[in-house]
PDB file of C-alpha atoms and ligand atoms in Angstrom:
ATOM      1  CA  MET A 502     -17.332  13.851 -20.139  1.00 82.00           C
ATOM      2  CA  LEU A 503     -15.794  11.147 -17.937  1.00 92.00           C
ATOM      3  CA  LYS A 504     -16.398   8.508 -20.613  1.00 93.00           C
ATOM      4  CA  ASN A 505     -13.743   9.945 -22.952  1.00 94.00           C
ATOM      5  CA  LYS A 506     -11.076  10.498 -20.302  1.00 97.00           C
ATOM      6  CA  LYS A 507      -8.020   8.272 -20.138  1.00 98.00           C
ATOM      7  CA  ILE A 508      -7.805   6.894 -16.602  1.00 98.00           C
ATOM      8  CA  ALA A 509      -4.915   5.120 -14.862  1.00 98.00           C
ATOM      9  CA  ILE A 510      -5.519   3.044 -11.747  1.00 98.00           C
ATOM     10  CA  ILE A 511      -2.182   2.645  -9.974  1.00 98.00           C
ATOM     11  CA  GLY A 512      -2.398  -0.480  -7.803  1.00 97.00           C
ATOM     12  CA  THR A 513      -5.331  -2.696  -8.743  1.00 97.00           C
ATOM     13  CA  GLY A 514      -5.889  -4.443  -5.413  1.00 95.00           C
ATOM     14  CA  ASN A 515      -9.177  -4.576  -3.506  1.00 92.00           C
ATOM     15  CA  MET A 516     -10.092  -0.899  -3.855  1.00 94.00           C
ATOM     16  CA  GLY A 517      -8.583  -0.442  -7.317  1.00 96.00           C
ATOM     17  CA  GLU A 518     -10.626  -3.357  -8.625  1.00 95.00           C
ATOM     18  CA  ALA A 519     -13.809  -2.162  -6.860  1.00 93.00           C
ATOM     19  CA  LEU A 520     -13.335   1.185  -8.579  1.00 95.00           C
ATOM     20  CA  LEU A 521     -12.593  -0.421 -11.930  1.00 96.00           C
ATOM     21  CA  SER A 522     -15.652  -2.650 -11.698  1.00 94.00           C
ATOM     22  CA  GLY A 523     -17.845   0.347 -10.757  1.00 94.00           C
ATOM     23  CA  LEU A 524     -16.551   2.506 -13.610  1.00 95.00           C
ATOM     24  CA  ILE A 525     -17.210  -0.193 -16.192  1.00 95.00           C
ATOM     25  CA  SER A 526     -20.493  -1.674 -14.947  1.00 93.00           C
ATOM     26  CA  SER A 527     -22.042   1.801 -14.521  1.00 92.00           C
ATOM     27  CA  GLY A 528     -21.030   2.670 -18.089  1.00 93.00           C
ATOM     28  CA  SER A 529     -19.201   5.778 -16.762  1.00 94.00           C
ATOM     29  CA  SER A 530     -16.017   4.722 -18.486  1.00 96.00           C
ATOM     30  CA  ASP A 531     -14.984   2.754 -21.527  1.00 96.00           C
ATOM     31  CA  PRO A 532     -12.574  -0.182 -20.862  1.00 97.00           C
ATOM     32  CA  LYS A 533     -10.385   0.970 -23.749  1.00 97.00           C
ATOM     33  CA  ASN A 534      -9.764   4.240 -21.865  1.00 98.00           C
ATOM     34  CA  ILE A 535      -8.582   2.574 -18.650  1.00 98.00           C
ATOM     35  CA  ILE A 536      -5.107   1.324 -17.845  1.00 98.00           C
ATOM     36  CA  CYS A 537      -4.434  -0.598 -14.632  1.00 98.00           C
ATOM     37  CA  THR A 538      -1.122  -1.300 -12.960  1.00 98.00           C
ATOM     38  CA  ASP A 539      -0.003  -3.718 -10.293  1.00 98.00           C
ATOM     39  CA  VAL A 540       3.143  -5.503  -9.247  1.00 97.00           C
ATOM     40  CA  ARG A 541       1.675  -8.952  -9.823  1.00 93.00           C
ATOM     41  CA  GLU A 542       1.565 -10.114 -13.450  1.00 94.00           C
ATOM     42  CA  ASN A 543      -1.077 -12.801 -12.747  1.00 95.00           C
ATOM     43  CA  LYS A 544      -3.357 -10.189 -11.216  1.00 96.00           C
ATOM     44  CA  LEU A 545      -2.953  -7.959 -14.293  1.00 97.00           C
ATOM     45  CA  LYS A 546      -3.709 -10.870 -16.601  1.00 97.00           C
ATOM     46  CA  SER A 547      -6.950 -11.687 -14.788  1.00 97.00           C
ATOM     47  CA  ILE A 548      -7.976  -7.995 -14.672  1.00 98.00           C
ATOM     48  CA  GLN A 549      -7.376  -7.697 -18.401  1.00 97.00           C
ATOM     49  CA  GLU A 550      -9.395 -10.842 -19.151  1.00 97.00           C
ATOM     50  CA  LYS A 551     -12.257  -9.891 -16.831  1.00 97.00           C
ATOM     51  CA  TYR A 552     -12.678  -6.212 -17.749  1.00 97.00           C
ATOM     52  CA  GLY A 553     -11.022  -5.801 -21.158  1.00 97.00           C
ATOM     53  CA  VAL A 554      -8.883  -2.880 -19.938  1.00 98.00           C
ATOM     54  CA  HIS A 555      -5.224  -2.185 -20.691  1.00 98.00           C
ATOM     55  CA  THR A 556      -2.763  -3.369 -18.049  1.00 98.00           C
ATOM     56  CA  THR A 557       0.917  -2.843 -17.353  1.00 98.00           C
ATOM     57  CA  ALA A 558       3.372  -3.353 -14.508  1.00 98.00           C
ATOM     58  CA  ASP A 559       4.966  -0.038 -15.511  1.00 98.00           C
ATOM     59  CA  ASN A 560       3.453   2.791 -13.419  1.00 98.00           C
ATOM     60  CA  VAL A 561       5.285   5.490 -15.382  1.00 98.00           C
ATOM     61  CA  LYS A 562       3.892   4.236 -18.697  1.00 98.00           C
ATOM     62  CA  ALA A 563       0.344   4.223 -17.278  1.00 98.00           C
ATOM     63  CA  VAL A 564       0.683   7.752 -15.870  1.00 98.00           C
ATOM     64  CA  GLU A 565       2.148   9.090 -19.133  1.00 98.00           C
ATOM     65  CA  ALA A 566      -0.792   7.668 -21.108  1.00 97.00           C
ATOM     66  CA  SER A 567      -3.534   9.072 -18.847  1.00 98.00           C
ATOM     67  CA  GLU A 568      -5.369  12.283 -17.980  1.00 98.00           C
ATOM     68  CA  ILE A 569      -6.739  11.094 -14.622  1.00 98.00           C
ATOM     69  CA  ILE A 570      -4.437   9.147 -12.303  1.00 98.00           C
ATOM     70  CA  ILE A 571      -5.920   7.300  -9.338  1.00 98.00           C
ATOM     71  CA  TYR A 572      -3.358   6.153  -6.780  1.00 98.00           C
ATOM     72  CA  ALA A 573      -4.856   3.093  -5.041  1.00 97.00           C
ATOM     73  CA  VAL A 574      -1.736   1.625  -3.437  1.00 96.00           C
ATOM     74  CA  LYS A 575      -1.270   1.182   0.318  1.00 93.00           C
ATOM     75  CA  PRO A 576      -0.444   4.331   2.340  1.00 91.00           C
ATOM     76  CA  GLN A 577       2.937   2.847   3.334  1.00 89.00           C
ATOM     77  CA  ILE A 578       4.167   2.835  -0.278  1.00 93.00           C
ATOM     78  CA  ILE A 579       2.325   5.761  -1.830  1.00 94.00           C
ATOM     79  CA  ALA A 580       5.274   8.151  -1.283  1.00 92.00           C
ATOM     80  CA  SER A 581       7.634   5.931  -3.285  1.00 93.00           C
ATOM     81  CA  VAL A 582       5.050   5.364  -6.060  1.00 96.00           C
ATOM     82  CA  LEU A 583       4.396   9.132  -6.278  1.00 95.00           C
ATOM     83  CA  LYS A 584       8.143   9.776  -6.514  1.00 94.00           C
ATOM     84  CA  GLU A 585       8.551   7.063  -9.167  1.00 96.00           C
ATOM     85  CA  THR A 586       5.898   8.729 -11.359  1.00 97.00           C
ATOM     86  CA  ALA A 587       6.511  12.379 -10.383  1.00 95.00           C
ATOM     87  CA  SER A 588       8.394  13.362 -13.548  1.00 95.00           C
ATOM     88  CA  CYS A 589       5.296  12.675 -15.710  1.00 96.00           C
ATOM     89  CA  LEU A 590       2.888  14.546 -13.429  1.00 97.00           C
ATOM     90  CA  ASP A 591       1.931  18.088 -14.398  1.00 96.00           C
ATOM     91  CA  MET A 592      -1.034  20.479 -14.436  1.00 97.00           C
ATOM     92  CA  SER A 593      -2.537  18.702 -17.461  1.00 97.00           C
ATOM     93  CA  LYS A 594      -3.409  15.688 -15.279  1.00 98.00           C
ATOM     94  CA  LEU A 595      -5.919  15.203 -12.473  1.00 98.00           C
ATOM     95  CA  ILE A 596      -4.305  13.311  -9.606  1.00 98.00           C
ATOM     96  CA  ILE A 597      -6.488  11.420  -7.139  1.00 98.00           C
ATOM     97  CA  SER A 598      -5.312   9.608  -4.008  1.00 96.00           C
ATOM     98  CA  ILE A 599      -7.500   7.244  -2.008  1.00 96.00           C
ATOM     99  CA  ALA A 600      -4.747   6.377   0.485  1.00 94.00           C
ATOM    100  CA  ALA A 601      -6.311   6.397   3.947  1.00 91.00           C
ATOM    101  CA  GLY A 602      -4.719   8.820   6.396  1.00 88.00           C
ATOM    102  CA  VAL A 603      -2.478  10.523   3.829  1.00 92.00           C
ATOM    103  CA  PRO A 604      -3.279  14.266   3.900  1.00 91.00           C
ATOM    104  CA  LEU A 605      -3.112  16.375   0.738  1.00 93.00           C
ATOM    105  CA  VAL A 606      -0.302  18.443   2.301  1.00 90.00           C
ATOM    106  CA  ALA A 607       1.799  15.277   2.590  1.00 91.00           C
ATOM    107  CA  ILE A 608       1.300  14.547  -1.133  1.00 93.00           C
ATOM    108  CA  GLU A 609       2.004  18.194  -2.010  1.00 90.00           C
ATOM    109  CA  SER A 610       5.226  18.181   0.020  1.00 87.00           C
ATOM    110  CA  CYS A 611       6.282  14.888  -1.570  1.00 88.00           C
ATOM    111  CA  LEU A 612       5.715  16.030  -5.181  1.00 90.00           C
ATOM    112  CA  ASN A 613       6.731  19.630  -4.575  1.00 88.00           C
ATOM    113  CA  LYS A 614       5.132  21.180  -7.664  1.00 92.00           C
ATOM    114  CA  GLU A 615       1.801  22.687  -8.668  1.00 95.00           C
ATOM    115  CA  LEU A 616      -0.686  19.901  -9.413  1.00 96.00           C
ATOM    116  CA  ARG A 617      -4.445  19.361  -9.583  1.00 97.00           C
ATOM    117  CA  LEU A 618      -4.847  17.137  -6.515  1.00 97.00           C
ATOM    118  CA  ILE A 619      -7.893  15.418  -5.085  1.00 97.00           C
ATOM    119  CA  ARG A 620      -8.069  13.218  -1.982  1.00 96.00           C
ATOM    120  CA  VAL A 621     -10.892  10.728  -1.556  1.00 97.00           C
ATOM    121  CA  MET A 622     -11.927   8.770   1.517  1.00 96.00           C
ATOM    122  CA  PRO A 623     -14.069   5.834   0.357  1.00 96.00           C
ATOM    123  CA  ASN A 624     -15.097   2.927   2.553  1.00 94.00           C
ATOM    124  CA  ILE A 625     -15.150  -0.849   2.302  1.00 93.00           C
ATOM    125  CA  ALA A 626     -18.739  -0.899   0.965  1.00 95.00           C
ATOM    126  CA  ALA A 627     -17.158   0.052  -2.372  1.00 93.00           C
ATOM    127  CA  PHE A 628     -17.000  -3.727  -2.936  1.00 90.00           C
ATOM    128  CA  VAL A 629     -20.798  -3.813  -3.205  1.00 93.00           C
ATOM    129  CA  LYS A 630     -21.042  -0.372  -4.887  1.00 93.00           C
ATOM    130  CA  GLU A 631     -22.350   1.268  -1.718  1.00 96.00           C
ATOM    131  CA  SER A 632     -19.320   3.244  -0.587  1.00 96.00           C
ATOM    132  CA  ALA A 633     -19.899   6.525   1.229  1.00 97.00           C
ATOM    133  CA  SER A 634     -17.014   8.497  -0.321  1.00 97.00           C
ATOM    134  CA  VAL A 635     -15.890  12.004   0.533  1.00 97.00           C
ATOM    135  CA  ILE A 636     -13.903  14.140  -1.876  1.00 97.00           C
ATOM    136  CA  ALA A 637     -11.561  16.948  -0.843  1.00 96.00           C
ATOM    137  CA  ALA A 638      -9.660  19.173  -3.250  1.00 96.00           C
ATOM    138  CA  GLY A 639      -6.194  20.716  -3.255  1.00 95.00           C
ATOM    139  CA  GLY A 640      -5.740  24.417  -4.071  1.00 94.00           C
ATOM    140  CA  LYS A 641      -5.167  23.879  -7.807  1.00 96.00           C
ATOM    141  CA  ALA A 642      -8.033  21.463  -8.465  1.00 97.00           C
ATOM    142  CA  THR A 643     -10.825  22.980 -10.559  1.00 97.00           C
ATOM    143  CA  GLN A 644     -14.616  22.737 -10.318  1.00 97.00           C
ATOM    144  CA  GLU A 645     -14.448  20.400 -13.325  1.00 97.00           C
ATOM    145  CA  ASP A 646     -11.970  18.166 -11.424  1.00 97.00           C
ATOM    146  CA  ILE A 647     -14.395  17.970  -8.500  1.00 97.00           C
ATOM    147  CA  LYS A 648     -17.260  17.075 -10.862  1.00 97.00           C
ATOM    148  CA  LEU A 649     -15.157  14.360 -12.512  1.00 97.00           C
ATOM    149  CA  SER A 650     -14.137  12.937  -9.130  1.00 97.00           C
ATOM    150  CA  LEU A 651     -17.755  12.852  -7.949  1.00 97.00           C
ATOM    151  CA  ALA A 652     -18.710  11.002 -11.152  1.00 96.00           C
ATOM    152  CA  ILE A 653     -15.863   8.491 -10.648  1.00 97.00           C
ATOM    153  CA  PHE A 654     -16.729   7.719  -7.023  1.00 97.00           C
ATOM    154  CA  ASP A 655     -20.498   7.719  -7.599  1.00 96.00           C
ATOM    155  CA  SER A 656     -19.829   4.641  -9.731  1.00 94.00           C
ATOM    156  CA  MET A 657     -18.974   2.667  -6.584  1.00 93.00           C
ATOM    157  CA  GLY A 658     -21.538   4.158  -4.221  1.00 96.00           C
ATOM    158  CA  LYS A 659     -22.427   7.704  -3.268  1.00 97.00           C
ATOM    159  CA  SER A 660     -20.016  10.568  -2.904  1.00 97.00           C
ATOM    160  CA  ILE A 661     -20.034  14.090  -1.551  1.00 97.00           C
ATOM    161  CA  PHE A 662     -17.612  17.003  -1.835  1.00 97.00           C
ATOM    162  CA  LEU A 663     -16.176  18.482   1.338  1.00 94.00           C
ATOM    163  CA  LYS A 664     -14.961  22.097   1.269  1.00 88.00           C
ATOM    164  CA  GLU A 665     -12.949  21.858   4.481  1.00 81.00           C
ATOM    165  CA  ASN A 666      -9.947  19.587   4.005  1.00 82.00           C
ATOM    166  CA  ILE A 667      -9.373  19.666   7.721  1.00 86.00           C
ATOM    167  CA  LEU A 668     -12.512  17.584   8.294  1.00 94.00           C
ATOM    168  CA  MET A 669     -11.041  14.596   6.440  1.00 94.00           C
ATOM    169  CA  ASP A 670      -9.971  13.091   9.801  1.00 95.00           C
ATOM    170  CA  ALA A 671     -13.555  13.356  11.030  1.00 96.00           C
ATOM    171  CA  ILE A 672     -14.697  11.621   7.835  1.00 97.00           C
ATOM    172  CA  THR A 673     -12.170   8.850   8.479  1.00 95.00           C
ATOM    173  CA  GLY A 674     -13.571   8.494  12.026  1.00 97.00           C
ATOM    174  CA  LEU A 675     -17.191   8.427  10.843  1.00 97.00           C
ATOM    175  CA  SER A 676     -17.739   6.878   7.397  1.00 97.00           C
ATOM    176  CA  GLY A 677     -14.219   5.480   6.756  1.00 95.00           C
ATOM    177  CA  SER A 678     -14.143   3.486   9.989  1.00 96.00           C
ATOM    178  CA  GLY A 679     -17.951   3.307  10.347  1.00 97.00           C
ATOM    179  CA  PRO A 680     -18.458  -0.088   8.655  1.00 97.00           C
ATOM    180  CA  ALA A 681     -16.353  -1.636  11.467  1.00 97.00           C
ATOM    181  CA  TYR A 682     -18.738  -0.226  14.097  1.00 98.00           C
ATOM    182  CA  ILE A 683     -21.752  -1.602  12.240  1.00 98.00           C
ATOM    183  CA  PHE A 684     -20.106  -5.040  11.833  1.00 98.00           C
ATOM    184  CA  LEU A 685     -19.634  -5.099  15.600  1.00 98.00           C
ATOM    185  CA  ILE A 686     -23.255  -4.104  16.188  1.00 98.00           C
ATOM    186  CA  VAL A 687     -24.529  -6.751  13.739  1.00 98.00           C
ATOM    187  CA  ASP A 688     -22.306  -9.404  15.337  1.00 98.00           C
ATOM    188  CA  ALA A 689     -23.593  -8.459  18.789  1.00 98.00           C
ATOM    189  CA  MET A 690     -27.206  -8.528  17.585  1.00 98.00           C
ATOM    190  CA  ALA A 691     -26.599 -11.967  16.065  1.00 98.00           C
ATOM    191  CA  ASP A 692     -25.158 -13.157  19.397  1.00 98.00           C
ATOM    192  CA  ALA A 693     -28.254 -11.789  21.082  1.00 98.00           C
ATOM    193  CA  GLY A 694     -30.466 -13.655  18.612  1.00 98.00           C
ATOM    194  CA  VAL A 695     -28.624 -16.883  19.435  1.00 98.00           C
ATOM    195  CA  LYS A 696     -29.038 -16.157  23.159  1.00 98.00           C
ATOM    196  CA  VAL A 697     -32.812 -15.906  22.761  1.00 98.00           C
ATOM    197  CA  GLY A 698     -32.947 -19.165  20.803  1.00 98.00           C
ATOM    198  CA  LEU A 699     -32.365 -18.470  17.082  1.00 98.00           C
ATOM    199  CA  SER A 700     -29.894 -20.371  14.935  1.00 98.00           C
ATOM    200  CA  ARG A 701     -26.645 -18.491  14.229  1.00 98.00           C
ATOM    201  CA  GLU A 702     -27.443 -18.394  10.516  1.00 98.00           C
ATOM    202  CA  ASP A 703     -30.945 -16.951  10.977  1.00 98.00           C
ATOM    203  CA  ALA A 704     -29.755 -14.495  13.637  1.00 98.00           C
ATOM    204  CA  LEU A 705     -26.970 -13.149  11.405  1.00 98.00           C
ATOM    205  CA  PHE A 706     -29.243 -12.868   8.375  1.00 98.00           C
ATOM    206  CA  LEU A 707     -31.935 -11.083  10.390  1.00 98.00           C
ATOM    207  CA  SER A 708     -29.535  -8.594  12.000  1.00 98.00           C
ATOM    208  CA  SER A 709     -27.775  -7.761   8.692  1.00 98.00           C
ATOM    209  CA  GLN A 710     -31.048  -7.378   6.781  1.00 98.00           C
ATOM    210  CA  THR A 711     -32.433  -5.224   9.606  1.00 98.00           C
ATOM    211  CA  VAL A 712     -29.465  -2.842   9.337  1.00 98.00           C
ATOM    212  CA  LEU A 713     -29.830  -2.713   5.541  1.00 98.00           C
ATOM    213  CA  GLY A 714     -33.578  -2.080   5.791  1.00 98.00           C
ATOM    214  CA  ALA A 715     -33.206   0.615   8.440  1.00 98.00           C
ATOM    215  CA  ALA A 716     -30.516   2.399   6.369  1.00 97.00           C
ATOM    216  CA  LYS A 717     -32.647   2.210   3.228  1.00 97.00           C
ATOM    217  CA  LEU A 718     -35.652   3.591   5.085  1.00 97.00           C
ATOM    218  CA  LEU A 719     -33.595   6.524   6.372  1.00 98.00           C
ATOM    219  CA  ILE A 720     -32.161   7.301   2.941  1.00 97.00           C
ATOM    220  CA  GLU A 721     -35.345   6.813   0.913  1.00 97.00           C
ATOM    221  CA  THR A 722     -37.799   8.582   3.223  1.00 97.00           C
ATOM    222  CA  LYS A 723     -35.278  11.264   4.325  1.00 97.00           C
ATOM    223  CA  GLU A 724     -37.077  11.150   7.694  1.00 98.00           C
ATOM    224  CA  HIS A 725     -35.222  12.081  10.862  1.00 98.00           C
ATOM    225  CA  PRO A 726     -33.986   8.902  12.648  1.00 98.00           C
ATOM    226  CA  GLY A 727     -35.766  10.038  15.825  1.00 97.00           C
ATOM    227  CA  ARG A 728     -39.092  10.168  13.979  1.00 97.00           C
ATOM    228  CA  LEU A 729     -38.580   6.700  12.489  1.00 98.00           C
ATOM    229  CA  LYS A 730     -37.656   5.440  15.976  1.00 97.00           C
ATOM    230  CA  ASP A 731     -40.925   6.928  17.298  1.00 97.00           C
ATOM    231  CA  MET A 732     -42.813   5.042  14.564  1.00 96.00           C
ATOM    232  CA  VAL A 733     -41.404   1.694  15.776  1.00 96.00           C
ATOM    233  CA  THR A 734     -41.961   2.257  19.482  1.00 97.00           C
ATOM    234  CA  SER A 735     -45.527   1.617  20.585  1.00 96.00           C
ATOM    235  CA  PRO A 736     -46.581   2.487  24.154  1.00 97.00           C
ATOM    236  CA  GLY A 737     -45.502  -0.169  26.628  1.00 97.00           C
ATOM    237  CA  GLY A 738     -44.143  -2.229  23.705  1.00 97.00           C
ATOM    238  CA  THR A 739     -41.038  -4.283  22.944  1.00 97.00           C
ATOM    239  CA  ALA A 740     -38.924  -1.719  21.037  1.00 97.00           C
ATOM    240  CA  ILE A 741     -39.124   0.908  23.804  1.00 98.00           C
ATOM    241  CA  ALA A 742     -38.079  -1.737  26.351  1.00 97.00           C
ATOM    242  CA  GLY A 743     -35.038  -2.533  24.168  1.00 97.00           C
ATOM    243  CA  ILE A 744     -34.235   1.166  23.648  1.00 97.00           C
ATOM    244  CA  HIS A 745     -34.382   1.828  27.388  1.00 98.00           C
ATOM    245  CA  THR A 746     -31.712  -0.846  27.865  1.00 98.00           C
ATOM    246  CA  LEU A 747     -29.544   0.614  25.069  1.00 97.00           C
ATOM    247  CA  GLU A 748     -29.776   4.094  26.635  1.00 97.00           C
ATOM    248  CA  LYS A 749     -28.881   2.655  30.070  1.00 98.00           C
ATOM    249  CA  GLY A 750     -25.837   1.011  28.471  1.00 97.00           C
ATOM    250  CA  GLY A 751     -24.758   4.376  26.999  1.00 98.00           C
ATOM    251  CA  LEU A 752     -24.990   3.371  23.328  1.00 97.00           C
ATOM    252  CA  ARG A 753     -25.117   6.977  22.039  1.00 97.00           C
ATOM    253  CA  THR A 754     -22.201   8.136  24.192  1.00 98.00           C
ATOM    254  CA  THR A 755     -20.180   5.048  23.277  1.00 98.00           C
ATOM    255  CA  LEU A 756     -20.698   5.626  19.542  1.00 98.00           C
ATOM    256  CA  MET A 757     -19.884   9.332  19.851  1.00 98.00           C
ATOM    257  CA  ASN A 758     -16.718   8.475  21.795  1.00 98.00           C
ATOM    258  CA  ALA A 759     -15.774   5.888  19.150  1.00 98.00           C
ATOM    259  CA  VAL A 760     -16.030   8.384  16.275  1.00 98.00           C
ATOM    260  CA  GLU A 761     -14.098  10.972  18.312  1.00 98.00           C
ATOM    261  CA  ALA A 762     -11.351   8.447  19.179  1.00 98.00           C
ATOM    262  CA  ALA A 763     -11.025   7.340  15.533  1.00 96.00           C
ATOM    263  CA  THR A 764     -10.880  10.993  14.406  1.00 96.00           C
ATOM    264  CA  LYS A 765      -8.052  11.712  16.885  1.00 96.00           C
ATOM    265  CA  ARG A 766      -6.180   8.589  15.753  1.00 95.00           C
ATOM    266  CA  SER A 767      -6.526   9.702  12.126  1.00 92.00           C
ATOM    267  CA  GLN A 768      -5.050  13.112  13.059  1.00 93.00           C
ATOM    268  CA  GLU A 769      -2.089  11.416  14.803  1.00 92.00           C
ATOM    269  CA  LEU A 770      -1.460   9.083  11.854  1.00 90.00           C
ATOM    270  CA  GLY A 771      -1.721  12.031   9.419  1.00 88.00           C
ATOM    271  CA  GLU A 772       0.956  13.929  11.369  1.00 89.00           C
ATOM    272  CA  ILE A 773       3.238  10.879  11.249  1.00 88.00           C
ATOM    273  CA  MET A 774       2.609  10.636   7.467  1.00 84.00           C
ATOM    274  CA  ILE A 775       3.489  14.312   6.922  1.00 85.00           C
ATOM    275  CA  LYS A 776       6.780  13.813   8.831  1.00 84.00           C
ATOM    276  CA  ASN A 777       7.619  10.601   6.929  1.00 80.00           C
ATOM    277  CA  PHE A 778       6.787  12.158   3.562  1.00 79.00           C
ATOM    278  CA  SER A 779       8.987  15.205   4.190  1.00 74.00           C
ATOM    279  CA  ASN A 780      11.825  12.939   5.442  1.00 72.00           C
ATOM    280  CA  GLU A 781      11.705  11.161   2.055  1.00 65.00           C
ATOM    281  CA  GLN A 782      12.553  14.456   0.243  1.00 59.00           C
TER     282      GLN A 782
HETATM  283  N1  LIG B 571      -9.757  -1.406   1.709  1.00 79.14           N
HETATM  284  C1  LIG B 571     -10.503  -0.444   2.237  1.00 79.14           C
HETATM  285  O1  LIG B 571     -11.542  -0.665   2.861  1.00 79.14           O
HETATM  286  C2  LIG B 571     -10.076   1.003   2.060  1.00 79.14           C
HETATM  287  C3  LIG B 571     -10.935   2.042   2.506  1.00 79.14           C
HETATM  288  C4  LIG B 571     -10.520   3.370   2.297  1.00 79.14           C
HETATM  289  C5  LIG B 571      -9.309   3.645   1.678  1.00 79.14           C
HETATM  290  N2  LIG B 571      -8.517   2.608   1.284  1.00 79.14           N
HETATM  291  C6  LIG B 571      -7.221   2.910   0.657  1.00 79.14           C
HETATM  292  O2  LIG B 571      -7.188   2.346  -0.627  1.00 79.14           O
HETATM  293  C7  LIG B 571      -5.830   2.011  -0.942  1.00 79.14           C
HETATM  294  C8  LIG B 571      -5.797   0.598  -1.473  1.00 79.14           C
HETATM  295  O3  LIG B 571      -6.240  -0.278  -0.458  1.00 79.14           O
HETATM  296  P1  LIG B 571      -6.556  -1.805  -0.797  1.00 79.14           P
HETATM  297  O4  LIG B 571      -7.283  -2.349   0.381  1.00 79.14           O
HETATM  298  O5  LIG B 571      -7.148  -1.900  -2.143  1.00 79.14           O
HETATM  299  O6  LIG B 571      -5.064  -2.387  -0.836  1.00 79.14           O
HETATM  300  P2  LIG B 571      -4.502  -3.624  -1.707  1.00 79.14           P
HETATM  301  O7  LIG B 571      -5.578  -4.627  -1.897  1.00 79.14           O
HETATM  302  O8  LIG B 571      -3.215  -4.037  -1.087  1.00 79.14           O
HETATM  303  O9  LIG B 571      -4.222  -2.945  -3.142  1.00 79.14           O
HETATM  304  C9  LIG B 571      -3.024  -2.324  -3.507  1.00 79.14           C
HETATM  305  C10 LIG B 571      -2.501  -3.038  -4.745  1.00 79.14           C
HETATM  306  O10 LIG B 571      -1.338  -2.342  -5.209  1.00 79.14           O
HETATM  307  C11 LIG B 571      -0.354  -3.318  -5.513  1.00 79.14           C
HETATM  308  N3  LIG B 571       0.974  -2.689  -5.467  1.00 79.14           N
HETATM  309  C12 LIG B 571       1.943  -2.808  -4.508  1.00 79.14           C
HETATM  310  N4  LIG B 571       3.027  -2.086  -4.858  1.00 79.14           N
HETATM  311  C13 LIG B 571       2.731  -1.484  -6.048  1.00 79.14           C
HETATM  312  C14 LIG B 571       3.449  -0.645  -6.926  1.00 79.14           C
HETATM  313  N5  LIG B 571       4.694  -0.223  -6.633  1.00 79.14           N
HETATM  314  N6  LIG B 571       2.858  -0.244  -8.075  1.00 79.14           N
HETATM  315  C15 LIG B 571       1.604  -0.655  -8.400  1.00 79.14           C
HETATM  316  N7  LIG B 571       0.879  -1.475  -7.597  1.00 79.14           N
HETATM  317  C16 LIG B 571       1.422  -1.893  -6.442  1.00 79.14           C
HETATM  318  C17 LIG B 571      -0.550  -4.373  -4.468  1.00 79.14           C
HETATM  319  O11 LIG B 571       0.106  -5.575  -4.806  1.00 79.14           O
HETATM  320  P3  LIG B 571       0.613  -6.528  -3.578  1.00 79.14           P
HETATM  321  O12 LIG B 571      -0.628  -6.965  -2.859  1.00 79.14           O
HETATM  322  O13 LIG B 571       1.328  -7.643  -4.258  1.00 79.14           O
HETATM  323  O14 LIG B 571       1.493  -5.665  -2.725  1.00 79.14           O
HETATM  324  C18 LIG B 571      -2.072  -4.495  -4.456  1.00 79.14           C
HETATM  325  O15 LIG B 571      -2.539  -5.349  -5.486  1.00 79.14           O
HETATM  326  C19 LIG B 571      -5.018   2.198   0.330  1.00 79.14           C
HETATM  327  O16 LIG B 571      -4.263   3.365   0.278  1.00 79.14           O
HETATM  328  C20 LIG B 571      -6.071   2.287   1.418  1.00 79.14           C
HETATM  329  O17 LIG B 571      -5.660   3.124   2.480  1.00 79.14           O
HETATM  330  C21 LIG B 571      -8.873   1.290   1.445  1.00 79.14           C
END
């Protein structure tokens, strides 16, 4: 079903290209059905050569020609790009925004007409087709729209549908911002490896591969993390000594506080966005 749909990607930067690459390499979409826009002509030329898709610097033309429109421009400019293309948006098109921190109500207030809207919160692992993406739907989006969106974002990782729009800030705090927490943990583990005598290169490889392996084990076995932790900790052994130190340092509380702080920040930024979007009316 997705394969025959005409798709526009508005803003083919880092995320737009990750999405484009996922759609094509997974075979979910045909290059001849995709049109990409950007402000930089050289970028469009290289996208066209690399993926064989249509390209244009004209957002309106791309929106007119498409049934699914994915807005992948920065949050700071999405209001002006929505306004620029608003006259060609109607209920015949599925409109998807991946702009971080821009609530659906802000987009609704900016466009001020009935539209099939979807908001998606992907994360940076989209670049390696391992994004954890969450899809939320506006009031007029259909079940078919949700299915299409899941198919689109499954092409660059794994995606789930969230019924409660209000939890999008929590998603931003957990999986949207989560890669940053893990990078910090990996960096700290690499430092620790260096401290106990490993080369920087080996320490970084070993900590990254350990995180990848642990995540894969969790996902593939579907075991509870506590049970897997019990499997690694032998009586009087090394892992339990390390875990004792992590618990003393408040690792769990620190991570919970981090997700809570990021969620609150996302709520604050969302409120600012709603105000800015309605001021642009
Ligand atoms: N990167 C992430 O990890 C991540 C995670 C979750 C969500 N997101 C969201 O994804 C969206 C895209 O992020 P990104 O990191 O891919 O940003 P990006 O690399 O800056 O991509 C945006 C692209 O749009 C182009 N552009 C600027 N003005 C435009 C216009 N009027 N019409 C068409 N294209 C235009 C930009 O060109 P110039 O560079 O020349 O301005 C750039 O190539 C953002 O809303 C962000 O919040 C990103």
